[in-house]
GROMACS .gro file of C-alpha atoms in nm:
model
  277
    1MET     CA    1   0.834   2.666   1.062
    2ALA     CA    2   0.497   2.840   1.024
    3GLU     CA    3   0.450   3.138   1.256
    4GLU     CA    4   0.139   2.974   1.406
    5CYS     CA    5   0.292   2.635   1.454
    6ASN     CA    6   0.142   2.449   1.746
    7HIS     CA    7   0.402   2.171   1.736
    8ASP     CA    8   0.148   1.916   1.643
    9CYS     CA    9   0.276   1.758   1.323
   10SER     CA   10  -0.035   1.544   1.288
   11SER     CA   11  -0.240   1.850   1.190
   12CYS     CA   12   0.015   2.006   0.960
   13GLY     CA   13   0.150   1.939   0.610
   14ALA     CA   14   0.441   2.168   0.624
   15ASP     CA   15   0.794   2.041   0.584
   16CYS     CA   16   0.994   2.205   0.862
   17ALA     CA   17   1.270   2.138   1.110
   18SER     CA   18   1.026   2.026   1.368
   19ARG     CA   19   0.930   1.731   1.152
   20ASP     CA   20   1.276   1.582   1.198
   21ASN     CA   21   1.170   1.462   1.536
   22ALA     CA   22   0.821   1.366   1.436
   23GLY     CA   23   0.714   0.997   1.406
   24PRO     CA   24   0.884   0.683   1.520
   25LYS     CA   25   1.253   0.639   1.467
   26ARG     CA   26   1.372   0.323   1.282
   27ALA     CA   27   1.530   0.199   1.608
   28GLU     CA   28   1.183   0.167   1.760
   29HIS     CA   29   1.093  -0.097   1.499
   30GLY     CA   30   1.437  -0.208   1.402
   31LYS     CA   31   1.304  -0.552   1.301
   32ILE     CA   32   1.116  -0.396   1.012
   33LYS     CA   33   1.384  -0.303   0.763
   34LYS     CA   34   1.189  -0.125   0.487
   35VAL     CA   35   0.835   0.027   0.484
   36ILE     CA   36   0.668   0.104   0.143
   37GLY     CA   37   0.336   0.276   0.112
   38ILE     CA   38   0.102   0.186  -0.173
   39VAL     CA   39  -0.113   0.482  -0.255
   40SER     CA   40  -0.368   0.603  -0.512
   41GLY     CA   41  -0.536   0.939  -0.558
   42LYS     CA   42  -0.868   0.775  -0.616
   43GLY     CA   43  -1.048   0.442  -0.570
   44GLY     CA   44  -1.106   0.182  -0.835
   45VAL     CA   45  -0.756   0.147  -0.973
   46GLY     CA   46  -0.668  -0.182  -0.806
   47LYS     CA   47  -0.439  -0.053  -0.537
   48SER     CA   48  -0.502  -0.336  -0.295
   49SER     CA   49  -0.456  -0.596  -0.565
   50VAL     CA   50  -0.121  -0.434  -0.661
   51THR     CA   51  -0.021  -0.445  -0.296
   52ALA     CA   52  -0.101  -0.810  -0.292
   53LEU     CA   53   0.092  -0.886  -0.612
   54LEU     CA   54   0.394  -0.697  -0.484
   55ALA     CA   55   0.382  -0.887  -0.144
   56SER     CA   56   0.353  -1.217  -0.320
   57ALA     CA   57   0.639  -1.143  -0.553
   58ALA     CA   58   0.857  -1.042  -0.264
   59ALA     CA   59   0.778  -1.347  -0.052
   60ALA     CA   60   0.834  -1.578  -0.356
   61ARG     CA   61   1.191  -1.439  -0.358
   62GLY     CA   62   1.256  -1.534  -0.002
   63ILE     CA   63   1.200  -1.180   0.131
   64SER     CA   64   1.026  -1.174   0.479
   65THR     CA   65   0.717  -0.977   0.393
   66ALA     CA   66   0.431  -0.814   0.572
   67VAL     CA   67   0.120  -0.610   0.473
   68LEU     CA   68  -0.037  -0.353   0.711
   69ASP     CA   69  -0.386  -0.288   0.574
   70ALA     CA   70  -0.442   0.079   0.642
   71ASP     CA   71  -0.752   0.097   0.425
   72VAL     CA   72  -0.966   0.068   0.737
   73THR     CA   73  -1.303   0.142   0.590
   74GLY     CA   74  -1.246  -0.072   0.283
   75PRO     CA   75  -1.027  -0.361   0.397
   76SER     CA   76  -0.970  -0.633   0.136
   77ILE     CA   77  -0.622  -0.777   0.207
   78PRO     CA   78  -0.729  -1.057   0.437
   79LYS     CA   79  -0.982  -1.192   0.184
   80MET     CA   80  -0.734  -1.181  -0.098
   81PHE     CA   81  -0.499  -1.395   0.104
   82GLY     CA   82  -0.768  -1.640   0.236
   83VAL     CA   83  -0.742  -1.511   0.591
   84HIS     CA   84  -1.073  -1.528   0.782
   85THR     CA   85  -0.949  -1.569   1.138
   86ALA     CA   86  -0.971  -1.306   1.415
   87ALA     CA   87  -0.647  -1.147   1.539
   88MET     CA   88  -0.493  -1.302   1.840
   89SER     CA   89  -0.262  -1.179   2.125
   90ASP     CA   90   0.023  -1.327   2.317
   91GLY     CA   91  -0.072  -1.108   2.619
   92LYS     CA   92   0.163  -0.829   2.519
   93LYS     CA   93   0.132  -0.783   2.143
   94ILE     CA   94  -0.121  -0.836   1.874
   95LEU     CA   95  -0.017  -1.134   1.656
   96PRO     CA   96  -0.048  -1.089   1.275
   97ALA     CA   97  -0.200  -1.361   1.061
   98VAL     CA   98   0.048  -1.562   0.856
   99THR     CA   99  -0.046  -1.686   0.505
  100ALA     CA  100  -0.036  -2.060   0.448
  101GLU     CA  101   0.206  -2.079   0.146
  102LYS     CA  102   0.461  -1.802   0.167
  103GLY     CA  103   0.434  -1.685   0.536
  104ILE     CA  104   0.329  -1.327   0.456
  105LYS     CA  105   0.228  -1.146   0.780
  106LEU     CA  106  -0.096  -0.954   0.768
  107ILE     CA  107  -0.302  -0.724   0.988
  108SER     CA  108  -0.636  -0.562   0.906
  109VAL     CA  109  -0.943  -0.427   1.081
  110ASN     CA  110  -1.133  -0.712   0.928
  111MET     CA  111  -0.944  -0.946   1.167
  112MET     CA  112  -1.096  -0.748   1.456
  113LEU     CA  113  -1.462  -0.740   1.354
  114ARG     CA  114  -1.738  -0.977   1.466
  115ASN     CA  115  -1.835  -1.034   1.103
  116GLU     CA  116  -1.629  -0.957   0.796
  117ASP     CA  117  -1.904  -0.760   0.632
  118ASP     CA  118  -1.968  -0.534   0.931
  119PRO     CA  119  -1.916  -0.169   0.841
  120VAL     CA  120  -1.651   0.042   1.018
  121LEU     CA  121  -1.848   0.351   1.130
  122TRP     CA  122  -1.566   0.536   1.279
  123ARG     CA  123  -1.447   0.888   1.242
  124GLY     CA  124  -1.102   0.993   1.122
  125PRO     CA  125  -0.918   1.021   1.452
  126VAL     CA  126  -1.032   0.679   1.564
  127ILE     CA  127  -0.928   0.521   1.225
  128SER     CA  128  -0.591   0.698   1.247
  129GLY     CA  129  -0.537   0.566   1.599
  130LEU     CA  130  -0.597   0.212   1.482
  131VAL     CA  131  -0.340   0.254   1.206
  132LYS     CA  132  -0.082   0.361   1.468
  133GLN     CA  133  -0.185   0.071   1.687
  134PHE     CA  134  -0.120  -0.164   1.403
  135TRP     CA  135   0.236  -0.029   1.375
  136ASP     CA  136   0.314  -0.005   1.748
  137GLU     CA  137   0.128  -0.300   1.900
  138VAL     CA  138   0.162  -0.584   1.643
  139GLU     CA  139   0.436  -0.832   1.688
  140TRP     CA  140   0.590  -0.810   1.340
  141GLY     CA  141   0.911  -0.995   1.426
  142ASP     CA  142   1.198  -0.998   1.172
  143THR     CA  143   1.051  -0.844   0.857
  144ASP     CA  144   1.256  -0.741   0.556
  145LEU     CA  145   0.977  -0.555   0.375
  146MET     CA  146   0.640  -0.409   0.486
  147PHE     CA  147   0.383  -0.280   0.242
  148VAL     CA  148   0.121  -0.047   0.377
  149ASP     CA  149  -0.201  -0.058   0.170
  150MET     CA  150  -0.343   0.289   0.215
  151PRO     CA  151  -0.699   0.414   0.139
  152PRO     CA  152  -0.739   0.629  -0.171
  153GLY     CA  153  -0.703   0.999  -0.145
  154THR     CA  154  -0.506   1.241   0.080
  155GLY     CA  155  -0.702   1.229   0.401
  156ASP     CA  156  -0.638   1.146   0.773
  157VAL     CA  157  -0.491   0.800   0.722
  158ALA     CA  158  -0.238   0.922   0.462
  159LEU     CA  159  -0.131   1.191   0.704
  160THR     CA  160  -0.104   0.937   0.989
  161VAL     CA  161   0.101   0.693   0.785
  162PHE     CA  162   0.339   0.963   0.652
  163GLN     CA  163   0.391   1.120   0.994
  164SER     CA  164   0.377   0.815   1.226
  165LEU     CA  165   0.549   0.543   1.032
  166PRO     CA  166   0.906   0.560   0.895
  167VAL     CA  167   0.798   0.527   0.528
  168ASP     CA  168   1.095   0.476   0.307
  169GLY     CA  169   0.897   0.545  -0.011
  170ILE     CA  170   0.572   0.512  -0.190
  171ILE     CA  171   0.440   0.364  -0.508
  172VAL     CA  172   0.147   0.545  -0.678
  173VAL     CA  173  -0.102   0.310  -0.849
  174THR     CA  174  -0.302   0.444  -1.137
  175SER     CA  175  -0.492   0.329  -1.438
  176PRO     CA  176  -0.465   0.428  -1.803
  177GLN     CA  177  -0.747   0.685  -1.816
  178GLN     CA  178  -0.647   1.040  -1.889
  179LEU     CA  179  -0.854   1.174  -1.602
  180VAL     CA  180  -0.636   1.016  -1.342
  181SER     CA  181  -0.348   1.245  -1.414
  182MET     CA  182  -0.484   1.518  -1.188
  183ILE     CA  183  -0.566   1.266  -0.916
  184VAL     CA  184  -0.220   1.115  -0.931
  185GLY     CA  185  -0.084   1.468  -0.903
  186LYS     CA  186  -0.265   1.515  -0.569
  187ALA     CA  187  -0.103   1.199  -0.421
  188VAL     CA  188   0.235   1.299  -0.561
  189ASN     CA  189   0.223   1.653  -0.430
  190MET     CA  190   0.108   1.538  -0.087
  191ALA     CA  191   0.401   1.299  -0.061
  192ARG     CA  192   0.644   1.576  -0.164
  193MET     CA  193   0.492   1.815   0.089
  194MET     CA  194   0.551   1.546   0.353
  195ASN     CA  195   0.910   1.475   0.242
  196VAL     CA  196   0.823   1.113   0.156
  197PRO     CA  197   1.025   0.970  -0.131
  198ILE     CA  198   0.822   0.853  -0.437
  199ILE     CA  199   0.967   0.539  -0.597
  200GLY     CA  200   0.749   0.559  -0.910
  201ILE     CA  201   0.419   0.474  -1.075
  202VAL     CA  202   0.255   0.140  -1.140
  203GLU     CA  203  -0.010   0.142  -1.409
  204ASN     CA  204  -0.282  -0.121  -1.345
  205TYR     CA  205  -0.524  -0.258  -1.604
  206SER     CA  206  -0.286  -0.155  -1.879
  207TRP     CA  207  -0.416  -0.391  -2.145
  208PHE     CA  208  -0.611  -0.712  -2.207
  209ASP     CA  209  -0.475  -1.003  -2.407
  210CYS     CA  210  -0.777  -1.155  -2.586
  211PRO     CA  211  -0.772  -1.534  -2.586
  212SER     CA  212  -0.991  -1.557  -2.890
  213CYS     CA  213  -0.823  -1.321  -3.139
  214GLY     CA  214  -0.478  -1.312  -2.971
  215GLY     CA  215  -0.473  -0.933  -2.996
  216ARG     CA  216  -0.374  -0.681  -2.719
  217HIS     CA  217  -0.654  -0.444  -2.643
  218TYR     CA  218  -0.612  -0.116  -2.447
  219ILE     CA  219  -0.961  -0.110  -2.306
  220PHE     CA  220  -0.897   0.184  -2.077
  221GLY     CA  221  -0.687   0.381  -2.317
  222LYS     CA  222  -0.317   0.404  -2.381
  223GLY     CA  223  -0.036   0.650  -2.310
  224GLY     CA  224  -0.173   0.830  -2.017
  225VAL     CA  225   0.085   0.694  -1.766
  226GLU     CA  226   0.370   0.822  -1.981
  227GLU     CA  227   0.241   1.169  -1.985
  228THR     CA  228   0.168   1.167  -1.610
  229ALA     CA  229   0.514   1.027  -1.532
  230GLU     CA  230   0.687   1.281  -1.743
  231LYS     CA  231   0.489   1.563  -1.585
  232TYR     CA  232   0.599   1.471  -1.236
  233SER     CA  233   0.949   1.338  -1.336
  234LEU     CA  234   0.875   0.993  -1.207
  235PRO     CA  235   0.959   0.647  -1.350
  236VAL     CA  236   0.694   0.392  -1.460
  237LEU     CA  237   0.785   0.092  -1.259
  238ALA     CA  238   0.549  -0.158  -1.425
  239ARG     CA  239   0.244  -0.190  -1.640
  240ILE     CA  240   0.018  -0.463  -1.509
  241PRO     CA  241  -0.225  -0.606  -1.762
  242PHE     CA  242  -0.588  -0.692  -1.689
  243ARG     CA  243  -0.587  -1.069  -1.640
  244PRO     CA  244  -0.914  -1.228  -1.529
  245GLU     CA  245  -0.731  -1.506  -1.347
  246TYR     CA  246  -0.569  -1.253  -1.115
  247ALA     CA  247  -0.919  -1.128  -1.010
  248SER     CA  248  -1.043  -1.485  -0.969
  249MET     CA  249  -0.741  -1.588  -0.755
  250CYS     CA  250  -0.786  -1.277  -0.530
  251ASP     CA  251  -1.160  -1.354  -0.493
  252GLU     CA  252  -1.077  -1.716  -0.395
  253GLY     CA  253  -0.816  -1.603  -0.136
  254ARG     CA  254  -0.523  -1.731  -0.339
  255ALA     CA  255  -0.334  -1.405  -0.408
  256GLU     CA  256  -0.008  -1.538  -0.279
  257TYR     CA  257  -0.006  -1.807  -0.558
  258ILE     CA  258  -0.022  -1.550  -0.838
  259ASP     CA  259   0.306  -1.524  -1.044
  260CYS     CA  260   0.298  -1.174  -1.195
  261PRO     CA  261   0.626  -1.089  -1.382
  262GLU     CA  262   0.523  -0.724  -1.398
  263ALA     CA  263   0.495  -0.697  -1.022
  264ALA     CA  264   0.848  -0.844  -1.002
  265ASP     CA  265   0.972  -0.551  -1.213
  266ALA     CA  266   0.828  -0.306  -0.962
  267LEU     CA  267   0.969  -0.507  -0.675
  268ALA     CA  268   1.317  -0.454  -0.816
  269ALA     CA  269   1.276  -0.083  -0.771
  270VAL     CA  270   1.140  -0.129  -0.421
  271GLN     CA  271   1.450  -0.329  -0.325
  272ALA     CA  272   1.680  -0.063  -0.475
  273ALA     CA  273   1.510   0.224  -0.285
  274PRO     CA  274   1.725   0.352   0.000
  275ILE     CA  275   1.608   0.329   0.364
  276LYS     CA  276   1.502   0.679   0.467
  277ARG     CA  277   1.542   0.659   0.843
   0.00000   0.00000   0.00000
């Protein structure tokens, strides 16, 4: 423990004995069996769409699935799943939305705004408090697998999720460009500092299959994820190609109807990951 420790784990990134008692124990939310964070070191790599693909793949296999949208200032999960209703309450707990086809449970700040395009002009502590409220005060029921769609970077929300939720592991989403290696490293090193297991890396926008020439085009480059994975001793769980129909279906609110075999590959690693707490 640091000499100047104030016993407030929310303001500290150190891995010490005091952290053993920080955050909720699994028994407090025993109905949620496994919690997986989806992270990225920077924006623009399709982290939320990868979250949606993983959730849809899990639900398609009969796994009771939920998504906690922790990207409070840039929420996109409800729109991807066609949810435009406000969050409701049973008088004791907030009730998550449930998708029409596969019964995926969702909660997001967009379900609490008057208008979906209203900006969230809140400071970090308020945003972090809402994320904890989503965990503590939503009636998640019996849920086998929860994905937490986190904002890019290593700021307040990432700290809140790692310290307040019993995260069993994270998946780092990246894209093929060489410049993302350093950004991935920041997310990986933060998780290791916080003693959060890293399941592996998912590369998004890996290639494009041209319908005209039939060729495979690596429009954002090739090979970067292998170098990054080797540098940090992490497995590459999946390479998800750029498919325009995926983007169209997410825009139309039909993410749960997408059948992405590459997401199923990453899901297998998620299912195999041990429960941390």
